[in-house]
Amino acid sequence: MVPVDEGTRPTRVDAVVIGAGFSGLYMVHLLRNKLGLTVQGVEAADGVGGTWWWNRYPGARTDSLYYIYCYSFSKEIADQWDWNERYSAQPDVQRYLDHVATTFDLHSAYRFSTRVERAEFQADSGIWLVTLSDGSRLEATYLVTAIGLLSAPNLPPFEGLDDFKGEWYHTARWPDHDVELAGKRVAVIGTGSTGIQLIPTVAEQAAELTVFQRTPNYVVPSQNKMLTSEDRDEIKRDYAAIFQRLREHPFAMPFASPGRNALDVDDDERRRIYEEAWQKGGFYFLFEAFDDLSVDDAANETACEFIRGKIQEIVEDADTAELLTPRGYPYGSKRPPAGTDYYETFNRSNVRLVDVSTTPIDHLTESGLRVGDTEYEFDVIIFATGFDASTGAFSRIDIRGRDGKALSDAWANGPVTNLGFSTSGFPNLLMVSGPLSPFANIPTCSEVCADFVAGLIGYMRKHDIKLVESTETAEKEWAAHVTDIANLILAGRGEAVNTWFAGANIEGKAHAINVYFGGADDYIARCNHSAENDYEGFALTNA
Ligand code: NA7
């Protein structure tokens, strides 16, 4: 770390916004362009994009339909921008965010290639003192985090990583240059949403691909395709109504409830419905087949059986098909992935699958890695091992609230927030899409959360209020509600299958649910209720 320049006066701004992804860019737009605040954005990457800057691994794309994975706040942007594919590829999303930033002159608000190292609340002045990785400091009335739900990469502590003489990459830190995989022996570790996108693309390039799988996943095809101008025009005609519908859906998705349950139809009819949903692809399978797949074990098992049947049909080698077949946990208790030719890839002669569910990867060696007694040799190892989700991005910054209390201590047993916006003891620390905010289509939630934060800051300024933090009562009520909802749905079982939903994928991390599954629609109503009632649930003070 660069030494702090104590001699130079910190630059004073109204707000520091950390992050230049979907949440941060819109937050800066609202605070600077709408409320007229002085804003300093800080971003670790060399450009805008957030997740879409870092996750440039081969095959990276959205799992949400292109026309909902974007901003709704600007009709101009929605009308102007032409997407290429049904599920946008990483370069397109990054280009889109760059275009938005240019349109609203947001690049100029940021310091790029810079990290926030430390942020301390100064009780006497009520100001945050923020130290950056270049040693400079900022003073801000509001410290606004827009640092992403899935932004801190998880690199499991494999022994021997330093010994490995080949190249290795984490998917969430993929370099900004071509990585040559042609003719190489490549390993991919991990078969979550990322691995599932990556594996078919790498298989086409590499001489040999070995996939190390700990838990098989339920993979539905995305059914991606190139868009025609008719596709785009149809959406643009209806955009306002679509954006409205997103705010009325629990996952902020454009799906209608099918109005039927899986066990209320006979076997043939159920199979027909699943087949139709499979052909539509992606989240259609979860949301448009039956209403009860997320809440009823027996209903969910029918979906699992259908997918298992597809694996047996597609994968030619019986042993490989068996290894790829998930059992013993419900579809959707891990975040449901979408793939393109995922299962088909295992029919290729240059691809092999290694099961590490019972014998884990022991350690890395000079030339590859070892599983039990078996040595594997590679030129390139790719870690698709996920993220230290939600709180992970916070724990990488030394954030100190009242009395110097560390945020990491305050959240030692899991995150504590009211609606994901703030935590008691940390005045004017405001989080956009923070821990315990909804798990739903990210751009929609980013806008909802940034609107709330801007509304709250606007209210404080209008009423001459200096400080805001959530009340402990509101935090307790919110935690209880978040937990009650998680217990009702199958995704709340994440702890049993080591998901990031429950903080259970990281060794030593508190096992605690860290997202809200009660729905974006319900959440919006709660935000509106709080705002309409003088920000109920938040203590607004001048001391
Ligand atoms: P995920 O969904 O957390 O997947 C990580 C994968 O890495 C998963 O298959 C893990 O197996 C595997 N993993 C993690 N550690 C190890 C070790 N030590 N050995 C072998 N395999 C390991 O992350 P993704 O990046 O795929 O997706 C994250 C989100 O991004 C996703 O939910 C979307 O919202 C977008 P496991 O299943 O734990 O046995």
Coordinates of C-alpha atoms and ligand atoms in Angstrom, one line a residue:
M1 CA 0.0 0.0 0.0
V2 CA 1.2 3.5 -0.8
P3 CA 1.9 5.6 2.3
V4 CA -0.8 8.0 3.3
D5 CA 0.0 11.6 2.7
E6 CA -0.9 13.0 6.1
G7 CA 0.5 16.5 5.3
T8 CA -1.9 17.2 2.5
R9 CA -5.4 18.3 3.3
P10 CA -8.0 15.7 2.3
T11 CA -10.3 16.7 -0.6
R12 CA -13.7 17.6 0.7
V13 CA -16.8 16.3 -1.2
D14 CA -20.4 15.7 -0.4
A15 CA -20.3 12.1 -1.3
V16 CA -17.8 9.4 -2.1
V17 CA -19.4 6.6 -4.2
I18 CA -17.4 3.4 -4.4
G19 CA -17.9 1.4 -7.6
A20 CA -18.7 2.0 -11.2
G21 CA -21.0 -0.8 -12.0
F22 CA -24.7 -0.7 -12.6
S23 CA -25.4 0.6 -9.1
G24 CA -22.5 3.1 -8.8
L25 CA -23.0 4.8 -12.1
Y26 CA -26.6 5.4 -11.6
M27 CA -25.9 6.6 -8.0
V28 CA -23.4 9.1 -9.2
H29 CA -25.8 10.3 -11.9
L30 CA -28.5 10.9 -9.2
L31 CA -26.3 12.5 -6.6
R32 CA -24.3 14.7 -9.0
N33 CA -26.6 15.4 -11.9
K34 CA -30.0 15.4 -10.2
L35 CA -29.2 16.5 -6.6
G36 CA -26.3 18.7 -7.5
L37 CA -23.9 17.3 -4.9
T38 CA -20.1 17.2 -5.3
V39 CA -19.3 13.5 -5.8
Q40 CA -16.1 11.6 -6.0
G41 CA -16.4 8.2 -7.5
V42 CA -13.7 5.6 -6.8
E43 CA -13.3 2.5 -8.9
A44 CA -10.6 -0.2 -8.6
A45 CA -10.8 -1.1 -12.3
D46 CA -9.4 0.9 -15.1
G47 CA -12.9 1.7 -16.5
V48 CA -16.6 1.4 -15.8
G49 CA -18.5 -1.8 -15.7
G50 CA -18.1 -3.3 -12.3
T51 CA -18.9 -7.0 -12.6
W52 CA -18.8 -6.6 -16.4
W53 CA -15.4 -5.1 -16.3
W54 CA -13.8 -8.0 -14.3
N55 CA -15.7 -11.0 -15.5
R56 CA -14.5 -11.1 -19.1
Y57 CA -13.8 -14.8 -19.2
P58 CA -14.7 -16.6 -22.4
G59 CA -18.4 -17.2 -22.7
A60 CA -19.4 -14.6 -20.1
R61 CA -22.9 -13.3 -20.7
T62 CA -26.1 -12.4 -18.8
D63 CA -28.5 -15.1 -17.7
S64 CA -31.3 -12.5 -17.7
L65 CA -33.0 -11.5 -21.0
Y66 CA -31.2 -8.6 -22.8
Y67 CA -34.1 -6.2 -22.5
I68 CA -34.3 -6.4 -18.7
Y69 CA -30.6 -6.4 -18.1
C70 CA -30.3 -2.7 -18.5
Y71 CA -31.4 0.6 -17.0
S72 CA -35.0 1.8 -17.2
F73 CA -34.4 5.4 -15.9
S74 CA -33.6 6.9 -19.3
K75 CA -36.0 6.5 -22.3
E76 CA -33.3 8.0 -24.4
I77 CA -30.8 5.2 -23.6
A78 CA -33.5 2.5 -23.9
D79 CA -34.6 3.8 -27.4
Q80 CA -31.0 4.4 -28.6
W81 CA -29.3 1.2 -27.6
D82 CA -29.4 -1.9 -29.8
W83 CA -28.5 -5.2 -28.2
N84 CA -27.1 -8.0 -30.3
E85 CA -28.2 -11.2 -28.5
R86 CA -31.0 -12.5 -26.5
Y87 CA -28.5 -12.9 -23.6
S88 CA -26.0 -10.2 -23.8
A89 CA -22.3 -11.1 -23.9
Q90 CA -19.9 -9.4 -21.5
P91 CA -18.3 -7.0 -24.1
D92 CA -21.8 -5.7 -25.0
V93 CA -22.8 -5.1 -21.4
Q94 CA -19.6 -3.3 -20.8
R95 CA -19.9 -1.2 -23.9
Y96 CA -23.5 -0.4 -22.9
L97 CA -22.3 0.8 -19.4
D98 CA -19.6 2.9 -21.1
H99 CA -22.2 4.4 -23.4
V100 CA -24.4 5.3 -20.4
A101 CA -21.4 6.8 -18.6
T102 CA -20.5 8.9 -21.7
T103 CA -24.1 10.1 -22.1
F104 CA -24.3 11.4 -18.6
D105 CA -20.7 12.4 -18.3
L106 CA -20.0 10.0 -15.5
H107 CA -16.4 9.1 -16.3
S108 CA -15.3 12.5 -15.1
A109 CA -16.7 11.8 -11.6
Y110 CA -14.4 8.8 -11.1
R111 CA -10.9 8.1 -10.0
F112 CA -10.2 4.7 -11.8
S113 CA -7.5 2.2 -10.9
T114 CA -7.9 3.2 -7.3
R115 CA -9.2 1.3 -4.3
V116 CA -10.8 2.6 -1.1
E117 CA -8.5 1.1 1.5
R118 CA -10.0 2.6 4.7
A119 CA -13.0 4.7 5.7
E120 CA -13.3 6.2 9.2
F121 CA -16.3 8.0 10.6
Q122 CA -15.1 11.1 12.5
A123 CA -17.6 11.5 15.4
D124 CA -16.7 15.1 16.2
S125 CA -17.4 16.4 12.7
G126 CA -19.8 13.7 11.4
I127 CA -17.6 13.3 8.3
W128 CA -16.1 10.2 6.8
L129 CA -12.3 10.2 6.2
V130 CA -11.6 8.0 3.3
T131 CA -8.1 6.7 2.4
L132 CA -7.4 5.6 -1.1
S133 CA -4.8 3.1 -2.4
D134 CA -2.7 6.0 -3.9
G135 CA -2.3 7.4 -0.4
S136 CA -4.6 10.4 -1.0
R137 CA -7.6 11.1 1.3
L138 CA -11.1 12.4 0.9
E139 CA -13.6 13.8 3.3
A140 CA -17.2 13.1 2.6
T141 CA -20.6 13.7 4.3
Y142 CA -21.9 10.5 2.8
L143 CA -20.0 7.3 2.1
V144 CA -22.0 5.4 -0.5
T145 CA -21.0 1.8 -1.4
A146 CA -22.1 0.3 -4.7
I147 CA -19.6 -2.5 -4.5
G148 CA -21.6 -5.4 -5.8
L149 CA -23.2 -8.6 -4.6
L150 CA -20.7 -10.8 -6.4
S151 CA -17.5 -8.9 -6.8
A152 CA -14.9 -10.3 -4.3
P153 CA -13.5 -13.4 -6.0
N154 CA -13.2 -16.6 -4.0
L155 CA -9.8 -18.3 -4.6
P156 CA -9.9 -21.3 -2.4
P157 CA -6.6 -21.7 -0.4
F158 CA -5.2 -24.5 -2.5
E159 CA -1.7 -25.4 -1.3
G160 CA 1.1 -25.1 -3.9
L161 CA -0.5 -22.4 -6.1
D162 CA 2.9 -20.6 -6.1
D163 CA 4.6 -23.7 -7.3
F164 CA 2.5 -24.0 -10.5
K165 CA 4.7 -23.0 -13.4
G166 CA 1.9 -22.6 -16.0
E167 CA -0.6 -19.8 -16.3
W168 CA -3.6 -19.5 -14.0
Y169 CA -6.6 -17.2 -13.9
H170 CA -9.7 -16.6 -11.8
T171 CA -12.7 -16.0 -14.0
A172 CA -13.6 -12.8 -12.0
R173 CA -10.2 -11.3 -12.7
W174 CA -9.8 -12.3 -16.3
P175 CA -7.1 -10.2 -18.0
D176 CA -7.9 -7.4 -20.4
H177 CA -6.0 -9.2 -23.3
D178 CA -6.4 -12.4 -25.3
V179 CA -5.6 -15.5 -23.4
E180 CA -4.3 -18.1 -25.8
L181 CA -5.8 -21.4 -25.1
A182 CA -5.4 -23.0 -28.5
G183 CA -3.3 -26.2 -28.3
K184 CA -3.1 -26.1 -24.5
R185 CA -4.1 -28.5 -21.8
V186 CA -6.6 -26.5 -19.7
A187 CA -8.2 -27.3 -16.3
V188 CA -11.4 -25.6 -15.1
I189 CA -12.2 -25.9 -11.4
G190 CA -15.9 -25.2 -10.6
T191 CA -19.3 -25.9 -12.2
G192 CA -21.4 -23.0 -11.0
S193 CA -23.1 -20.4 -13.3
T194 CA -19.6 -19.2 -14.4
G195 CA -18.1 -22.6 -15.1
I196 CA -21.2 -23.6 -17.0
Q197 CA -20.8 -20.6 -19.4
L198 CA -17.0 -21.0 -19.6
I199 CA -16.6 -24.7 -20.2
P200 CA -18.2 -25.1 -23.6
T201 CA -16.2 -22.0 -24.9
V202 CA -12.9 -23.3 -23.6
A203 CA -13.6 -26.8 -25.0
E204 CA -13.8 -25.3 -28.5
Q205 CA -10.4 -23.6 -28.1
A206 CA -8.2 -25.9 -25.9
A207 CA -6.4 -29.0 -27.0
E208 CA -7.6 -30.8 -23.9
L209 CA -10.0 -29.6 -21.2
T210 CA -10.4 -31.3 -17.8
V211 CA -13.3 -30.1 -15.7
F212 CA -13.0 -30.6 -11.9
Q213 CA -16.6 -30.9 -10.5
R214 CA -17.4 -31.0 -6.8
T215 CA -21.2 -30.7 -7.1
P216 CA -23.1 -31.4 -10.3
N217 CA -25.6 -28.6 -11.3
Y218 CA -29.0 -28.5 -12.8
V219 CA -28.3 -26.8 -16.2
V220 CA -31.1 -25.6 -18.4
P221 CA -30.2 -24.4 -21.9
S222 CA -30.3 -20.6 -22.3
Q223 CA -31.5 -20.9 -25.9
N224 CA -29.5 -17.8 -26.8
K225 CA -29.8 -16.4 -30.3
M226 CA -28.9 -13.3 -32.3
L227 CA -31.6 -10.7 -32.3
T228 CA -33.3 -9.3 -35.4
S229 CA -34.4 -5.7 -35.8
E230 CA -38.0 -6.9 -35.5
D231 CA -37.2 -8.5 -32.1
R232 CA -35.7 -5.2 -30.9
D233 CA -38.5 -3.0 -32.3
E234 CA -41.2 -5.2 -30.6
I235 CA -39.5 -4.7 -27.2
K236 CA -38.9 -1.0 -27.7
R237 CA -42.6 -0.4 -28.5
D238 CA -43.5 -1.9 -25.2
Y239 CA -40.6 -0.8 -23.1
A240 CA -42.4 1.3 -20.5
A241 CA -44.9 -1.4 -19.7
I242 CA -42.1 -4.0 -19.5
F243 CA -40.1 -1.9 -17.0
Q244 CA -43.3 -1.5 -15.0
R245 CA -43.9 -5.2 -15.0
L246 CA -40.4 -5.9 -13.7
R247 CA -41.2 -3.9 -10.6
E248 CA -44.3 -6.1 -9.9
H249 CA -42.4 -9.4 -10.2
P250 CA -40.6 -11.0 -7.2
F251 CA -37.4 -11.5 -9.2
A252 CA -37.9 -8.4 -11.4
M253 CA -38.3 -10.7 -14.4
P254 CA -40.8 -10.4 -17.3
F255 CA -42.6 -13.6 -16.5
A256 CA -46.3 -14.2 -15.8
S257 CA -47.3 -16.7 -13.2
P258 CA -48.4 -19.9 -15.1
G259 CA -51.3 -20.4 -12.6
R260 CA -50.7 -24.1 -12.2
N261 CA -48.8 -26.4 -9.8
A262 CA -46.6 -29.3 -10.9
L263 CA -48.5 -32.1 -9.1
D264 CA -51.9 -30.9 -10.3
V265 CA -51.3 -32.1 -13.8
D266 CA -50.7 -35.7 -15.0
D267 CA -47.3 -37.0 -16.0
D268 CA -47.7 -36.5 -19.8
E269 CA -48.9 -33.0 -19.4
R270 CA -46.1 -32.2 -16.9
R271 CA -43.5 -33.5 -19.3
R272 CA -45.0 -31.5 -22.2
I273 CA -44.9 -28.3 -20.1
Y274 CA -41.3 -28.9 -19.0
E275 CA -40.3 -29.6 -22.6
E276 CA -41.9 -26.4 -23.7
A277 CA -40.1 -24.4 -20.9
W278 CA -36.8 -26.2 -21.8
Q279 CA -37.2 -25.0 -25.4
K280 CA -37.8 -21.5 -24.2
G281 CA -34.8 -21.8 -22.0
G282 CA -33.1 -20.1 -19.1
F283 CA -35.3 -18.7 -16.3
Y284 CA -38.4 -19.5 -18.3
F285 CA -37.9 -23.1 -16.9
L286 CA -38.1 -22.0 -13.3
F287 CA -40.7 -19.3 -13.6
E288 CA -43.1 -20.2 -16.4
A289 CA -43.5 -24.0 -16.0
F290 CA -45.2 -24.2 -12.6
D291 CA -45.8 -21.9 -9.7
D292 CA -44.6 -24.2 -6.9
L293 CA -41.1 -25.2 -8.0
S294 CA -39.4 -22.8 -5.5
V295 CA -41.5 -23.7 -2.5
D296 CA -42.6 -27.4 -2.7
D297 CA -40.1 -30.3 -2.5
A298 CA -42.3 -32.8 -4.3
A299 CA -43.0 -30.3 -7.1
N300 CA -39.4 -29.4 -7.4
E301 CA -38.4 -33.0 -7.6
T302 CA -40.4 -33.4 -10.8
A303 CA -38.3 -30.6 -12.4
C304 CA -35.1 -32.3 -11.1
E305 CA -36.2 -35.6 -12.6
F306 CA -36.9 -33.9 -16.0
I307 CA -33.4 -32.4 -16.0
R308 CA -31.8 -35.7 -15.0
G309 CA -33.6 -37.3 -17.9
K310 CA -32.2 -34.7 -20.3
I311 CA -28.7 -35.4 -19.0
Q312 CA -29.1 -39.1 -19.7
E313 CA -30.5 -38.3 -23.2
I314 CA -27.7 -35.9 -24.1
V315 CA -24.5 -37.3 -22.6
E316 CA -23.3 -40.3 -24.5
D317 CA -21.0 -41.9 -22.0
A318 CA -23.0 -43.4 -19.2
D319 CA -20.4 -42.9 -16.5
T320 CA -20.0 -39.2 -17.4
A321 CA -23.8 -38.8 -17.5
E322 CA -24.0 -40.3 -14.0
L323 CA -21.3 -38.0 -12.7
L324 CA -23.1 -34.9 -14.2
T325 CA -26.4 -35.9 -12.6
P326 CA -27.3 -33.8 -9.6
R327 CA -29.1 -35.6 -6.8
G328 CA -30.1 -34.9 -3.2
Y329 CA -30.8 -31.2 -3.4
P330 CA -33.6 -29.1 -5.0
Y331 CA -33.3 -27.3 -8.3
G332 CA -32.9 -23.6 -7.4
S333 CA -31.3 -24.1 -3.9
K334 CA -28.1 -23.2 -5.8
R335 CA -28.6 -20.2 -8.1
P336 CA -30.0 -21.9 -11.3
P337 CA -27.5 -21.6 -14.1
A338 CA -28.2 -21.4 -17.8
G339 CA -25.9 -22.9 -20.4
T340 CA -25.2 -23.3 -24.1
D341 CA -24.3 -26.8 -25.2
Y342 CA -23.2 -27.5 -21.6
Y343 CA -24.0 -31.2 -21.4
E344 CA -23.2 -31.7 -25.1
T345 CA -19.7 -30.5 -24.4
F346 CA -19.0 -33.6 -22.4
N347 CA -19.4 -35.7 -25.6
R348 CA -16.4 -34.0 -27.1
S349 CA -13.3 -36.2 -27.4
N350 CA -11.0 -33.4 -25.9
V351 CA -13.1 -33.0 -22.7
R352 CA -13.0 -35.1 -19.6
L353 CA -14.7 -34.8 -16.2
V354 CA -13.1 -35.4 -12.9
D355 CA -15.3 -35.8 -9.8
V356 CA -13.7 -34.2 -6.7
S357 CA -16.8 -34.6 -4.5
T358 CA -15.3 -37.2 -2.3
T359 CA -11.5 -36.9 -2.9
P360 CA -10.8 -33.1 -3.1
I361 CA -8.1 -31.4 -5.0
D362 CA -5.2 -32.0 -2.8
H363 CA -2.8 -29.3 -4.0
L364 CA -1.3 -27.7 -7.0
T365 CA 2.1 -28.9 -8.3
E366 CA 4.7 -27.4 -10.6
S367 CA 3.0 -29.0 -13.6
G368 CA -0.6 -29.2 -12.6
L369 CA -2.6 -30.5 -9.7
R370 CA -3.1 -33.6 -7.6
V371 CA -6.4 -35.3 -6.6
G372 CA -5.7 -38.2 -4.2
D373 CA -2.9 -40.2 -5.8
T374 CA -3.6 -39.0 -9.4
E375 CA -1.4 -36.2 -10.9
Y376 CA -2.8 -34.1 -13.7
E377 CA -0.6 -31.9 -16.0
F378 CA -1.8 -28.6 -17.4
D379 CA -0.6 -25.5 -19.2
V380 CA -3.5 -23.4 -17.8
I381 CA -5.6 -23.7 -14.7
I382 CA -8.9 -21.6 -14.6
F383 CA -10.6 -21.1 -11.2
A384 CA -14.3 -20.7 -11.7
T385 CA -14.7 -20.9 -7.9
G386 CA -17.1 -18.1 -7.3
F387 CA -17.2 -15.2 -4.9
D388 CA -17.1 -14.2 -1.3
A389 CA -20.6 -12.8 -1.9
S390 CA -22.3 -9.8 -0.4
T391 CA -20.2 -9.0 2.6
G392 CA -17.0 -10.0 0.9
A393 CA -16.5 -6.7 -0.9
F394 CA -17.1 -4.9 2.4
S395 CA -14.6 -7.0 4.4
R396 CA -11.9 -5.9 1.9
I397 CA -12.2 -2.3 3.0
D398 CA -11.4 -1.3 6.6
I399 CA -14.6 0.5 7.5
R400 CA -14.8 2.1 11.0
G401 CA -17.9 3.5 12.5
R402 CA -18.7 5.2 15.8
D403 CA -16.0 4.6 18.4
G404 CA -13.7 3.1 15.8
K405 CA -15.8 -0.1 15.6
A406 CA -14.9 -2.2 12.5
L407 CA -17.8 -3.1 10.2
S408 CA -16.2 -6.6 10.0
D409 CA -16.7 -7.0 13.7
A410 CA -20.2 -5.6 13.6
W411 CA -21.0 -8.2 10.9
A412 CA -19.0 -11.1 12.4
N413 CA -22.1 -13.3 12.7
G414 CA -23.5 -12.1 9.3
P415 CA -24.7 -8.8 7.9
V416 CA -27.0 -6.5 9.9
T417 CA -28.9 -3.9 7.9
N418 CA -32.3 -2.3 7.5
L419 CA -33.5 -3.1 3.9
G420 CA -29.8 -3.5 2.9
F421 CA -29.2 0.3 3.1
S422 CA -27.5 1.0 6.4
T423 CA -26.3 -0.4 9.6
S424 CA -26.5 1.1 13.1
G425 CA -23.2 2.5 14.4
F426 CA -22.2 3.6 10.9
P427 CA -23.9 6.9 10.3
N428 CA -24.2 8.1 6.7
L429 CA -22.7 4.8 5.4
L430 CA -25.3 4.1 2.7
M431 CA -25.3 0.9 0.7
V432 CA -26.7 0.5 -2.8
S433 CA -27.9 -3.1 -3.2
G434 CA -26.2 -3.9 0.1
P435 CA -26.4 -7.1 2.2
L436 CA -30.0 -8.3 2.8
S437 CA -31.4 -6.4 -0.2
P438 CA -33.3 -8.5 -2.7
F439 CA -31.9 -11.2 -4.9
A440 CA -33.6 -10.3 -8.2
N441 CA -32.7 -8.9 -11.6
I442 CA -29.7 -6.8 -10.6
P443 CA -30.1 -3.6 -12.8
T444 CA -33.7 -3.2 -11.6
C445 CA -32.7 -3.6 -8.0
S446 CA -29.8 -1.2 -8.4
E447 CA -32.1 1.5 -9.7
V448 CA -34.6 0.9 -6.9
C449 CA -31.9 1.1 -4.2
A450 CA -30.1 4.1 -5.7
D451 CA -33.4 5.9 -6.0
F452 CA -34.0 5.3 -2.3
V453 CA -30.6 6.4 -1.3
A454 CA -30.9 9.6 -3.4
G455 CA -34.4 10.2 -2.0
L456 CA -33.1 9.8 1.6
I457 CA -30.1 12.2 1.0
G458 CA -32.5 14.7 -0.7
Y459 CA -34.8 14.5 2.3
M460 CA -31.9 15.0 4.8
R461 CA -30.7 18.0 3.0
K462 CA -34.2 19.5 2.7
H463 CA -34.8 19.1 6.4
D464 CA -31.3 20.0 7.5
I465 CA -30.6 16.6 9.0
K466 CA -27.0 15.7 9.4
L467 CA -26.9 11.9 10.1
V468 CA -28.8 8.8 9.2
E469 CA -28.3 5.2 10.3
S470 CA -30.8 2.4 10.7
T471 CA -32.4 1.7 14.0
E472 CA -31.6 -1.5 15.8
T473 CA -35.3 -2.3 16.1
A474 CA -35.7 -2.0 12.3
E475 CA -32.6 -4.2 11.8
K476 CA -33.9 -6.9 14.1
E477 CA -37.3 -6.9 12.4
W478 CA -35.7 -7.0 9.0
A479 CA -33.3 -9.9 9.9
A480 CA -36.2 -11.9 11.3
H481 CA -38.3 -11.3 8.2
V482 CA -35.4 -12.2 5.9
T483 CA -34.8 -15.4 7.8
D484 CA -38.5 -16.3 7.9
I485 CA -38.8 -15.9 4.1
A486 CA -35.6 -17.9 3.5
N487 CA -37.0 -20.7 5.6
L488 CA -40.1 -20.9 3.4
I489 CA -38.3 -21.3 0.1
L490 CA -36.0 -24.0 -1.3
A491 CA -33.3 -21.4 -2.1
G492 CA -33.1 -20.8 1.7
R493 CA -31.6 -24.3 2.0
G494 CA -28.3 -22.9 0.6
E495 CA -26.3 -23.8 3.7
A496 CA -26.8 -27.5 3.0
V497 CA -25.3 -27.1 -0.5
N498 CA -22.6 -24.6 0.4
T499 CA -24.1 -21.7 -1.6
W500 CA -23.0 -18.1 -1.5
F501 CA -26.7 -17.2 -0.7
A502 CA -25.9 -18.5 2.8
G503 CA -22.3 -17.5 3.1
A504 CA -21.6 -21.2 3.1
N505 CA -19.1 -21.4 0.2
I506 CA -16.3 -19.6 2.1
E507 CA -14.3 -21.4 4.8
G508 CA -14.5 -19.6 8.1
K509 CA -17.3 -17.2 7.0
A510 CA -20.4 -16.8 9.2
H511 CA -23.2 -19.0 7.8
A512 CA -26.0 -16.4 7.5
I513 CA -28.4 -15.7 4.7
N514 CA -27.2 -12.5 3.0
V515 CA -29.9 -11.8 0.4
Y516 CA -33.6 -11.1 0.6
F517 CA -35.8 -13.7 -1.1
G518 CA -39.1 -11.9 -0.3
G519 CA -39.3 -10.4 -3.7
A520 CA -38.4 -7.1 -5.5
D521 CA -42.1 -6.2 -5.6
D522 CA -42.5 -6.6 -1.8
Y523 CA -39.2 -4.8 -1.3
I524 CA -40.2 -1.8 -3.4
A525 CA -43.4 -1.5 -1.3
R526 CA -41.4 -1.5 1.9
C527 CA -38.9 1.1 0.6
N528 CA -41.9 3.3 -0.5
H529 CA -43.5 2.9 2.9
S530 CA -40.4 3.9 4.7
A531 CA -39.8 6.9 2.5
E532 CA -43.5 8.0 2.7
N533 CA -43.2 7.9 6.5
D534 CA -40.2 10.1 7.0
Y535 CA -37.8 7.2 6.5
E536 CA -39.3 4.9 9.1
G537 CA -36.7 2.4 10.3
F538 CA -33.9 4.9 10.1
A539 CA -32.7 7.3 12.9
L540 CA -32.3 10.8 11.5
T541 CA -30.3 12.9 13.9
N542 CA -28.0 15.9 14.1
A543 CA -25.6 14.4 16.6
Ligands
NA7_1 P1 -20.5 -20.4 -7.6 O1 -21.9 -20.6 -8.1 O2 -20.3 -20.2 -6.2 O3 -19.7 -21.7 -8.1 C1 -18.4 -22.0 -7.7 C2 -18.0 -23.4 -8.2 O4 -16.7 -23.6 -7.8 C3 -18.9 -24.5 -7.6 O5 -19.1 -25.4 -8.6 C4 -18.1 -25.0 -6.5 O6 -18.4 -26.3 -6.1 C5 -16.7 -24.9 -7.0 N1 -15.7 -24.8 -6.0 C6 -15.5 -23.9 -5.1 N2 -14.4 -24.2 -4.3 C7 -13.9 -25.4 -4.8 C8 -12.9 -26.3 -4.4 N3 -12.1 -26.0 -3.4 N4 -12.7 -27.4 -5.1 C9 -13.5 -27.7 -6.2 N5 -14.5 -26.9 -6.6 C10 -14.7 -25.8 -5.9 O7 -19.8 -19.2 -8.4 P2 -20.0 -18.8 -9.9 O8 -18.9 -17.8 -10.2 O9 -20.2 -19.9 -10.8 O10 -21.4 -18.0 -9.9 C11 -21.6 -17.0 -9.0 C12 -22.7 -16.1 -9.4 O11 -22.4 -15.4 -10.5 C13 -24.0 -16.9 -9.8 O12 -24.7 -17.3 -8.7 C14 -24.7 -15.9 -10.7 O13 -25.5 -15.0 -9.9 C15 -23.6 -15.1 -11.3 P3 -19.6 -26.6 -5.0 O14 -20.9 -26.4 -5.8 O15 -19.4 -25.6 -3.9 O16 -19.4 -28.0 -4.6

